[in-house]
Amino acid sequence: MSVDMTVRIGGLQLRGPVMAASGTFGYGTEVPLLERRALGAMVSKGIFLKPRHGTAPPRIAETPSGMLNAIGLQGPGAEALIRDYAPQWAGWEFPVLVNINGESVSDYGELAARLDGVPGVAGFEVNISCPNVEQGGMYFGNDPRAAAAVTEAVRRRTRLPVWVKLTPMVADIGVIARAVESAGADAVSAVNTFVGMSMDINAYHPRLSFGTGGLSGPAIRPLAVHLAHQAARAVDIPVIGVGGIMRAEDALEFLIAGCTAVQVGTATFVNPKAIADVHDGIAAYLATKGFASLAELPRYLPRD
Ligand SMILES: Cc1cc2nc3c(=O)[nH]c(=O)nc-3n(C[C@H](O)[C@H](O)[C@H](O)COP(=O)(O)O)c2cc1C
């Protein structure tokens, strides 16, 4: 029996619920090994209007059941993205959303306006949650007014779907989710990495040159499931669950917790076909349980 895996999310119809998380799939073109067969959508590596070098190495450190990264949003800038990547995306059979970043509210709006209407750009994931930049980033995701202002600035400059990527580093993620929903977001992605630190005990300083980094991977999964669930309880727009998904069973936890779709990040570094494996595993699980579609999966979403 073939299972209907399609989902409608934030203004887009996707062929499946599993997407590539920003920053873990590049621009989708660099590594031929990366398996694109089962992608519901791809979110590009985060980009600013102008090119950025990111932070100095070392940028990555392995930790128990996870990793710390401080890439600092290295990227080629909007003009290079339009020239080098978007034309390739235009021919793909799944949508590509651009993860957009800024140091000010107006930066975000300007970047959305520049990319709006570019063939190959299907929508935006607004990153208000990067822990690895000096200006902007997580600051916007910590304050409901700033989060709403950024969302509104993007919303005003595009008709494309606008998803907002939330930080876990907040007291109440529901407050931020509601703020961006009111400001016009079509969906939220929950969550970005947690701020962490690891010390080199021989060099007497942090293992990452930036000092701190974003923790991802299975270590954060139960935290992320909880936060995605909190967000799903707070808003009516779809929630995309992300954090520590390695296998189909992990993705199913997010879906049952109230998410409409999921993103897979760090797992791709371990297994370049992790996304296809997760997609196929969800379909097999649904078939075994006797569900004809993903929509039939029971959700645990008590309303307050
Ligand atoms: C190396 C690396 C780079 C990342 N870059 C971005 C980025 O540019 N924009 C963004 O919103 N999230 C970025 N993230 C966060 C991921 O998209 C994801 O939210 C997080 O890693 C948790 O999911 P995971 O445990 O499946 O990796 C990055 C994560 C990693 C590991």
PDB file of C-alpha atoms and ligand atoms in Angstrom, residues 20-25 43-47 59-60 66-74 99-101 125-132 165-166 189-194 214-221 224 241-246 263-269, ligand 1:
ATOM      1  CA  ALA A  20      16.934  19.531   4.774  1.00  0.00           C
ATOM      2  CA  ALA A  21      17.718  21.877   7.686  1.00  0.00           C
ATOM      3  CA  SER A  22      19.551  25.098   6.970  1.00  0.00           C
ATOM      4  CA  GLY A  23      23.334  24.963   7.089  1.00  0.00           C
ATOM      5  CA  THR A  24      23.582  21.195   6.856  1.00  0.00           C
ATOM      6  CA  PHE A  25      22.890  20.747   3.140  1.00  0.00           C
ATOM      7  CA  VAL A  43      16.317  25.177   3.257  1.00  0.00           C
ATOM      8  CA  SER A  44      19.520  26.802   2.053  1.00  0.00           C
ATOM      9  CA  LYS A  45      22.475  27.724   4.214  1.00  0.00           C
ATOM     10  CA  GLY A  46      21.820  31.067   5.887  1.00  0.00           C
ATOM     11  CA  ILE A  47      22.597  34.101   3.793  1.00  0.00           C
ATOM     12  CA  ARG A  59      34.320  26.062  13.939  1.00  0.00           C
ATOM     13  CA  ILE A  60      33.140  22.590  14.855  1.00  0.00           C
ATOM     14  CA  GLY A  66      26.020  15.913  19.213  1.00  0.00           C
ATOM     15  CA  MET A  67      28.224  18.697  17.927  1.00  0.00           C
ATOM     16  CA  LEU A  68      28.945  22.356  18.541  1.00  0.00           C
ATOM     17  CA  ASN A  69      29.269  24.683  15.575  1.00  0.00           C
ATOM     18  CA  ALA A  70      30.132  28.326  15.198  1.00  0.00           C
ATOM     19  CA  ILE A  71      30.230  28.912  11.454  1.00  0.00           C
ATOM     20  CA  GLY A  72      29.096  32.524  11.858  1.00  0.00           C
ATOM     21  CA  LEU A  73      26.841  32.457   8.811  1.00  0.00           C
ATOM     22  CA  GLN A  74      29.553  32.358   6.192  1.00  0.00           C
ATOM     23  CA  ASN A  99      17.380  31.070   5.105  1.00  0.00           C
ATOM     24  CA  ILE A 100      17.682  34.838   5.406  1.00  0.00           C
ATOM     25  CA  ASN A 101      19.619  36.839   7.972  1.00  0.00           C
ATOM     26  CA  GLU A 125      12.990  30.889   6.330  1.00  0.00           C
ATOM     27  CA  VAL A 126      13.733  33.934   8.463  1.00  0.00           C
ATOM     28  CA  ASN A 127      16.580  33.138  10.835  1.00  0.00           C
ATOM     29  CA  ILE A 128      16.063  35.058  14.066  1.00  0.00           C
ATOM     30  CA  SER A 129      17.914  32.415  16.040  1.00  0.00           C
ATOM     31  CA  CYS A 130      21.580  32.146  15.028  1.00  0.00           C
ATOM     32  CA  PRO A 131      23.729  31.968  18.162  1.00  0.00           C
ATOM     33  CA  ASN A 132      26.998  32.566  16.277  1.00  0.00           C
ATOM     34  CA  LYS A 165      13.110  29.911  12.578  1.00  0.00           C
ATOM     35  CA  LEU A 166      12.866  30.112  16.360  1.00  0.00           C
ATOM     36  CA  SER A 189      10.598  26.141  12.378  1.00  0.00           C
ATOM     37  CA  ALA A 190      11.411  24.995  15.902  1.00  0.00           C
ATOM     38  CA  VAL A 191      14.236  24.938  16.830  1.00  0.00           C
ATOM     39  CA  ASN A 192      17.688  26.288  16.050  1.00  0.00           C
ATOM     40  CA  THR A 193      20.732  25.171  18.067  1.00  0.00           C
ATOM     41  CA  PHE A 194      21.248  25.627  21.820  1.00  0.00           C
ATOM     42  CA  GLY A 214      25.345  25.974  18.717  1.00  0.00           C
ATOM     43  CA  LEU A 215      24.647  22.480  19.999  1.00  0.00           C
ATOM     44  CA  SER A 216      22.839  20.130  17.597  1.00  0.00           C
ATOM     45  CA  GLY A 217      22.302  16.407  17.145  1.00  0.00           C
ATOM     46  CA  PRO A 218      20.592  13.727  19.236  1.00  0.00           C
ATOM     47  CA  ALA A 219      21.717  15.422  22.478  1.00  0.00           C
ATOM     48  CA  ILE A 220      19.065  18.115  21.956  1.00  0.00           C
ATOM     49  CA  ARG A 221      16.195  15.939  20.697  1.00  0.00           C
ATOM     50  CA  ALA A 224      13.536  20.184  20.785  1.00  0.00           C
ATOM     51  CA  GLY A 241      10.081  20.284  14.070  1.00  0.00           C
ATOM     52  CA  VAL A 242      13.880  20.248  14.034  1.00  0.00           C
ATOM     53  CA  GLY A 243      16.534  19.063  16.431  1.00  0.00           C
ATOM     54  CA  GLY A 244      18.368  15.768  16.678  1.00  0.00           C
ATOM     55  CA  ILE A 245      16.390  13.718  14.169  1.00  0.00           C
ATOM     56  CA  MET A 246      18.527  10.748  13.140  1.00  0.00           C
ATOM     57  CA  GLN A 263      13.872  19.082   9.181  1.00  0.00           C
ATOM     58  CA  VAL A 264      16.935  16.875   9.365  1.00  0.00           C
ATOM     59  CA  GLY A 265      20.300  18.547   9.982  1.00  0.00           C
ATOM     60  CA  THR A 266      23.294  17.009  11.739  1.00  0.00           C
ATOM     61  CA  ALA A 267      22.236  13.461  10.746  1.00  0.00           C
ATOM     62  CA  THR A 268      23.197  14.240   7.139  1.00  0.00           C
ATOM     63  CA  PHE A 269      26.836  14.679   8.238  1.00  0.00           C
TER      64      PHE A 269
HETATM   65  C1  LIG B   1      26.993  23.288  10.769  1.00  0.00           C
HETATM   66  C2  LIG B   1      25.629  23.870  11.007  1.00  0.00           C
HETATM   67  C3  LIG B   1      25.269  25.056  10.362  1.00  0.00           C
HETATM   68  C4  LIG B   1      24.001  25.612  10.562  1.00  0.00           C
HETATM   69  N1  LIG B   1      23.653  26.765   9.888  1.00  0.00           N
HETATM   70  C5  LIG B   1      22.405  27.282  10.065  1.00  0.00           C
HETATM   71  C6  LIG B   1      22.001  28.443   9.319  1.00  0.00           C
HETATM   72  O1  LIG B   1      22.747  28.980   8.492  1.00  0.00           O
HETATM   73  N2  LIG B   1      20.751  28.935   9.553  1.00  0.00           N
HETATM   74  C7  LIG B   1      19.878  28.341  10.444  1.00  0.00           C
HETATM   75  O2  LIG B   1      18.750  28.821  10.621  1.00  0.00           O
HETATM   76  N3  LIG B   1      20.233  27.219  11.126  1.00  0.00           N
HETATM   77  C8  LIG B   1      21.461  26.688  10.954  1.00  0.00           C
HETATM   78  N4  LIG B   1      21.812  25.540  11.640  1.00  0.00           N
HETATM   79  C9  LIG B   1      20.840  24.913  12.564  1.00  0.00           C
HETATM   80  C10 LIG B   1      20.125  23.731  11.924  1.00  0.00           C
HETATM   81  O3  LIG B   1      19.381  24.122  10.788  1.00  0.00           O
HETATM   82  C11 LIG B   1      19.198  23.032  12.950  1.00  0.00           C
HETATM   83  O4  LIG B   1      18.219  23.958  13.398  1.00  0.00           O
HETATM   84  C12 LIG B   1      19.958  22.504  14.159  1.00  0.00           C
HETATM   85  O5  LIG B   1      21.223  21.982  13.792  1.00  0.00           O
HETATM   86  C13 LIG B   1      19.186  21.415  14.906  1.00  0.00           C
HETATM   87  O6  LIG B   1      18.894  20.312  14.086  1.00  0.00           O
HETATM   88  P1  LIG B   1      19.814  18.973  14.000  1.00  0.00           P
HETATM   89  O7  LIG B   1      20.028  18.520  15.402  1.00  0.00           O
HETATM   90  O8  LIG B   1      19.007  18.022  13.158  1.00  0.00           O
HETATM   91  O9  LIG B   1      21.094  19.392  13.336  1.00  0.00           O
HETATM   92  C14 LIG B   1      23.080  24.975  11.447  1.00  0.00           C
HETATM   93  C15 LIG B   1      23.452  23.775  12.087  1.00  0.00           C
HETATM   94  C16 LIG B   1      24.703  23.218  11.882  1.00  0.00           C
HETATM   95  C17 LIG B   1      25.056  21.934  12.576  1.00  0.00           C
END
